[in-house]
C-alpha positions as a Python dict, from the first residue, in 0.01 Angstrom:
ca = {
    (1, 'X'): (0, 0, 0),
    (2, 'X'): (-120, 320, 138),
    (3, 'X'): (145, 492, 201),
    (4, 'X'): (293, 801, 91),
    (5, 'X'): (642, 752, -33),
    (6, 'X'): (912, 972, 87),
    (7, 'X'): (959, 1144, -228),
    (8, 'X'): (647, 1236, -263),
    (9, 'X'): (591, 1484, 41),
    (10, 'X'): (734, 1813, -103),
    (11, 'X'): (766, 2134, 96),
    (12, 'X'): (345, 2204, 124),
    (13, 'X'): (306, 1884, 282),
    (14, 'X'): (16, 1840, 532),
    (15, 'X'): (209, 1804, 852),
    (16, 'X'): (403, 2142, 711),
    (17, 'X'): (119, 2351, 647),
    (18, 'X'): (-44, 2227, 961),
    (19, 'X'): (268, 2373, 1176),
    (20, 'X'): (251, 2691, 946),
    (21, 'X'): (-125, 2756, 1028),
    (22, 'X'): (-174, 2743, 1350),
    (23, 'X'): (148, 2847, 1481),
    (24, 'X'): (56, 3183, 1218),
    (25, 'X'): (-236, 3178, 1362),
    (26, 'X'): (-152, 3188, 1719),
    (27, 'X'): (145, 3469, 1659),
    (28, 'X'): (-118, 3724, 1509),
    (29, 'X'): (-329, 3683, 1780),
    (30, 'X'): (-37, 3662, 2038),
    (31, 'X'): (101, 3979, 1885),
    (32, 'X'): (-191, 4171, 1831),
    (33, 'X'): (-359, 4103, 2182),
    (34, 'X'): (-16, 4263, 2290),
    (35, 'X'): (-76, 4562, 2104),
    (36, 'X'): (-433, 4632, 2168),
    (37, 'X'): (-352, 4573, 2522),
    (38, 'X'): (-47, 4841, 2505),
    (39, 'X'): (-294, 5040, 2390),
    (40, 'X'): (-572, 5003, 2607),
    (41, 'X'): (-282, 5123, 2849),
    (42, 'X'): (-182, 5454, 2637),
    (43, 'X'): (187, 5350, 2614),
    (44, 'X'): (416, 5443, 2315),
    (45, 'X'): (455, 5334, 1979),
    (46, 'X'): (836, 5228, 2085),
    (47, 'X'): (695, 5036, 2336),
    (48, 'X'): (425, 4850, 2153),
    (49, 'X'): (731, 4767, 1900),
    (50, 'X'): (1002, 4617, 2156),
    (51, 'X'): (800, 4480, 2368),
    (52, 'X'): (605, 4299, 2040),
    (53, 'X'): (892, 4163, 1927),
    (54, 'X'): (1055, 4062, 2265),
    (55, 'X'): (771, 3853, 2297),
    (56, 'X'): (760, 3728, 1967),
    (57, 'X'): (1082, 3588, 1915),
    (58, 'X'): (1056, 3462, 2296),
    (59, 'X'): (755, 3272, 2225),
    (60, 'X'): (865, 3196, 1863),
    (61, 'X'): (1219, 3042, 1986),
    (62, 'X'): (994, 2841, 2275),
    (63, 'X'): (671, 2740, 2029),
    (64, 'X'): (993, 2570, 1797),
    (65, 'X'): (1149, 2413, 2035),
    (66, 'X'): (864, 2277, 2151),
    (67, 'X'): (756, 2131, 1818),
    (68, 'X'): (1106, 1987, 1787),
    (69, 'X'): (1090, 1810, 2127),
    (70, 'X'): (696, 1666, 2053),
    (71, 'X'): (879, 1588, 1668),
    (72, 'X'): (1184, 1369, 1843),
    (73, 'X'): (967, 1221, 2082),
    (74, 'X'): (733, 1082, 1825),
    (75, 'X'): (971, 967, 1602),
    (76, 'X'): (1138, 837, 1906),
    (77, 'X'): (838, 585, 1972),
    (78, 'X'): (763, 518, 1604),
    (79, 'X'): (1090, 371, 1615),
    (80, 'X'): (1051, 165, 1890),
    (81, 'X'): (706, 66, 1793),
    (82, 'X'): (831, -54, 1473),
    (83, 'X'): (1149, -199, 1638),
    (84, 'X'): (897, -421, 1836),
    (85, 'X'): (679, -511, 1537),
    (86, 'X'): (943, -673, 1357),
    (87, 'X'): (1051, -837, 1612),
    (88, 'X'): (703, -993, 1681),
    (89, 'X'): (734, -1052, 1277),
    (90, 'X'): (1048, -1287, 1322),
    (91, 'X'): (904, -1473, 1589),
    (92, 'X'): (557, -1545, 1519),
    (93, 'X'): (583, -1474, 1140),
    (94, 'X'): (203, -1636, 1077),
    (95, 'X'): (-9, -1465, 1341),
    (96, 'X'): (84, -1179, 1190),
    (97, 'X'): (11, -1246, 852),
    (98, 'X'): (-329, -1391, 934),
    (99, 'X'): (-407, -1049, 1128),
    (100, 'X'): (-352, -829, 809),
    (101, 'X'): (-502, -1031, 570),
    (102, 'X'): (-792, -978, 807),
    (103, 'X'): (-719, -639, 790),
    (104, 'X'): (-740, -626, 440),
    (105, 'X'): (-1090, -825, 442),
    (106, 'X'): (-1258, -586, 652),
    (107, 'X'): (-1142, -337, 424),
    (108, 'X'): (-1396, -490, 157),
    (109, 'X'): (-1088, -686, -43),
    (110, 'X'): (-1152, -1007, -179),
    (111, 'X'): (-1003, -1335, 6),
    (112, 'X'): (-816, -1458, -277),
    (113, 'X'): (-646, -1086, -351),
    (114, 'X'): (-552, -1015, 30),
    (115, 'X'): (-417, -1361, 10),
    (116, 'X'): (-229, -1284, -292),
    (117, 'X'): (-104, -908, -153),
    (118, 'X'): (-32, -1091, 181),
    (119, 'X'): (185, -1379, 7),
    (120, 'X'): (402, -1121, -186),
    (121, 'X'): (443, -867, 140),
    (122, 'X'): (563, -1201, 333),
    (123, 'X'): (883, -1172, 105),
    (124, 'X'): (983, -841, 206),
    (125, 'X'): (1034, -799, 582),
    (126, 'X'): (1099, -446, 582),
    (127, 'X'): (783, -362, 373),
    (128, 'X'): (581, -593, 582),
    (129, 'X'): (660, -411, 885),
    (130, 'X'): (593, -83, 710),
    (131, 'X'): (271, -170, 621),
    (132, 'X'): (143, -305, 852),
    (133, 'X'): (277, -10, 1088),
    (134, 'X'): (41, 205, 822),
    (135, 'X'): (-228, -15, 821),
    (136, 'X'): (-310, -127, 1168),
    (137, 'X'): (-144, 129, 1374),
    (138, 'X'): (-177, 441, 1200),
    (139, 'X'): (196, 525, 1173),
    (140, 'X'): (478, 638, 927),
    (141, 'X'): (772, 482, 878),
    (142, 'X'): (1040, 708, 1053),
    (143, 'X'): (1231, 795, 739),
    (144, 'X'): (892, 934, 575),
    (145, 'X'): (815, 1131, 913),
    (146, 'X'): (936, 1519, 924),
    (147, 'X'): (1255, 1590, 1043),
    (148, 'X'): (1226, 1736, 1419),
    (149, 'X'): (1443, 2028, 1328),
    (150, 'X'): (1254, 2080, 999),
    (151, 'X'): (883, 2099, 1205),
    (152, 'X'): (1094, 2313, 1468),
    (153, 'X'): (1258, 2552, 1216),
    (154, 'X'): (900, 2617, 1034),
    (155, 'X'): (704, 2670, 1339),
    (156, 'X'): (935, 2933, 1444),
    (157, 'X'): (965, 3112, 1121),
    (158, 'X'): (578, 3101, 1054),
    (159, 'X'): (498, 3235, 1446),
    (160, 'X'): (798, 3545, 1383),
    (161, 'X'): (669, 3618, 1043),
    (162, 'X'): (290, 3608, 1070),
    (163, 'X'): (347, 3786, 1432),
    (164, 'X'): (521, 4063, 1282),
    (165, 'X'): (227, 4143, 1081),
    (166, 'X'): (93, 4394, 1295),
    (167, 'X'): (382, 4525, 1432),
    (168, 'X'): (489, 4659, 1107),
    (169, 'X'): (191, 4926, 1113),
    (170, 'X'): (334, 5035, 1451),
    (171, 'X'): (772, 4953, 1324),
    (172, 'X'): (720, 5158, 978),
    (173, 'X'): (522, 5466, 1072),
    (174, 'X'): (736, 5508, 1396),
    (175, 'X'): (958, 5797, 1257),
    (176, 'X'): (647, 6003, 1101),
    (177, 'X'): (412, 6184, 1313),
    (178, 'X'): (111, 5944, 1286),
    (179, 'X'): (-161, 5956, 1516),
    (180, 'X'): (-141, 5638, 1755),
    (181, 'X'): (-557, 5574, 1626),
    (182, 'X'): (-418, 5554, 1335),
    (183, 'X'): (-153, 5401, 1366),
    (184, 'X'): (-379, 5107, 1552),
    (185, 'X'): (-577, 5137, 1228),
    (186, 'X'): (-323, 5036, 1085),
    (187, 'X'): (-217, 4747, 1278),
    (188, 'X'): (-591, 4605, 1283),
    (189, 'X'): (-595, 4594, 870),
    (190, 'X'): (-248, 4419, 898),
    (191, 'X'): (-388, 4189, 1132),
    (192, 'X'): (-665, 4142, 936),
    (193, 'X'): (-529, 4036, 611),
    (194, 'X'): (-263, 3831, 754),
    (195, 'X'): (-583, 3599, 976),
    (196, 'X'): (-738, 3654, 630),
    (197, 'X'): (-481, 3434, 431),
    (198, 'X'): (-446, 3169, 713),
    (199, 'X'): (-818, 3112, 738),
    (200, 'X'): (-783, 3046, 340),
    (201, 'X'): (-482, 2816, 434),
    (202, 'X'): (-675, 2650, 659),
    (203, 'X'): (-992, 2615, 475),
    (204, 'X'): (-782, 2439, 203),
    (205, 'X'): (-565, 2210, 455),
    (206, 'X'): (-943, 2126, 687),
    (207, 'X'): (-1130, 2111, 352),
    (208, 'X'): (-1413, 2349, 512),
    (209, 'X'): (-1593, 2691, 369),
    (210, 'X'): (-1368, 2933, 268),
    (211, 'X'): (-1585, 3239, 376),
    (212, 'X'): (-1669, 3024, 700),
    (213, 'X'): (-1285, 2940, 788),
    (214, 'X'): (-1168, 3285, 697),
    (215, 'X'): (-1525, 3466, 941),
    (216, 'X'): (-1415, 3237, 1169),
    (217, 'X'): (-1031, 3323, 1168),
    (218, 'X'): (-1113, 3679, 1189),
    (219, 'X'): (-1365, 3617, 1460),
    (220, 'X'): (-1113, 3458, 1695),
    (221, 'X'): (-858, 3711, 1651),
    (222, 'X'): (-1133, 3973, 1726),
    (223, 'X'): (-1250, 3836, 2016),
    (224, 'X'): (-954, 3808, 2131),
    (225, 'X'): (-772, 4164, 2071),
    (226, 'X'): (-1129, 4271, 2212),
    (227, 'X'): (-1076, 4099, 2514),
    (228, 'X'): (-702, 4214, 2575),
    (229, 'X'): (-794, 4585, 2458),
    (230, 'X'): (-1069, 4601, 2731),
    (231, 'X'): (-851, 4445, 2984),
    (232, 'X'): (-546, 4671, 2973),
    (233, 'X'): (-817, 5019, 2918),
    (234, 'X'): (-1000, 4899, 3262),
    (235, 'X'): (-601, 4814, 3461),
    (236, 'X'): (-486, 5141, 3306),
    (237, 'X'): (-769, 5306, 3426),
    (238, 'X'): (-783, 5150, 3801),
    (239, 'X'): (-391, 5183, 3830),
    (240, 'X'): (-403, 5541, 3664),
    (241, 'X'): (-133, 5513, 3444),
    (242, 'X'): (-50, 5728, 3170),
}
């Protein structure tokens, strides 16, 4: 009655694309603050690559983990929550059922069909408990949630990969004699596409504008590069580094 069945949640499902978005989109901006704050300061090329992907896999390992933890956690108390309902089911079997074929009123269906949907439910306990975990609590049934090292494993791949986006301007023009404008140049295209294809990801996952999600993408990442560019220019400057 509502629910989405296990089966049917594939790899693009919406808690997965979720992770993949905004853990993308924090990784571009994470890396590419980084860089324009490297070069704000006038340090190397080598620099703005090891130091851009020390930080990305050390945030990328942490951002996982931390989905994994939140991930457990939830399913932890979905369990429990459940655990309790169906207790409360056993006990005090016709509260219960008088509660969702309330629920099922205020939804707009007819007394005699929520009766009727209510009666067969009654026979099976665990699907009773299911949905009424969907219906008047908002929550999954554990076996249809994500698995914790699933949400984990995706958030770290998506912050690495989308992160690396513009470090590659800086990784694969290393060995030729590239000016470092350009080579920033570079990195700011990079950046630009990659924000570019997660502002379409999100526009389809929010249901918003596309040119409005993907401005706004690009707006956010701006600002923010902007910000760090200005701020390691003015420290270089006062600290007189070279």
């Amino acid at each position: 009655m509502g629910q989405e069945s296990a089966g049917t949640r594939g790899p693009w499902s919406g808690d997965r694309v979720r992770s993949i978005v905004y853990a993308g989109l924090d990784s571009i901006v994470t890396s590419f603050s980084l860089i324009s704050s490297i070069s704000g300061g006038r340090l190397s090329s080598g620099d703005v690559v090891v130091l851009g992907l020390a930080n990305l896999v050390a945030d990328g390992i942490a951002m996982g983990f931390g989905d994994f933890v939140s991930s457990s956690t939830e399913r932890d108390m979905v369990r429990k929550a459940r655990a309790v309902l169906q207790q409360g089911l056993r006990r005090h079997i016709r509260p219960q059922l008088t509660d969702l074929l309330h629920a099922y009123q205020a939804l707009g269906m007819a007394t005699a069909d929520a009766t009727t949907v209510v009666s067969v439910l009654a026979k099976y306990e665990g699907i009773l408990v299911d949905e009424k975990m969907s219906l008047e609590r908002g929550m999954l049934p554990p076996r249809q949630m994500e698995a914790p090292w699933k949400s984990g494993l995706v958030t770290f791949l998506s912050f690495v990969g989308f992160g690396s986006a513009p470090l590659l301007a800086f990784g694969l023009l290393l060995p030729f004699a590239v000016p470092p404008a350009a080579r920033f140049l570079a990195a700011c295209l990079l950046a630009g596409a990659a924000l570019s294809l997660l502002g379409a990801a999100k526009a389809r996952l929010s249901g918003q504008s596309l040119p409005l999600s993907v401005a706004a993408t690009l707006f956010n990442g701006a600002l923010a590069s902007a910000s760090a560019y200005t701020i390691g220019s003015l420290l270089s400057n006062l600290l007189r580094l070279e």
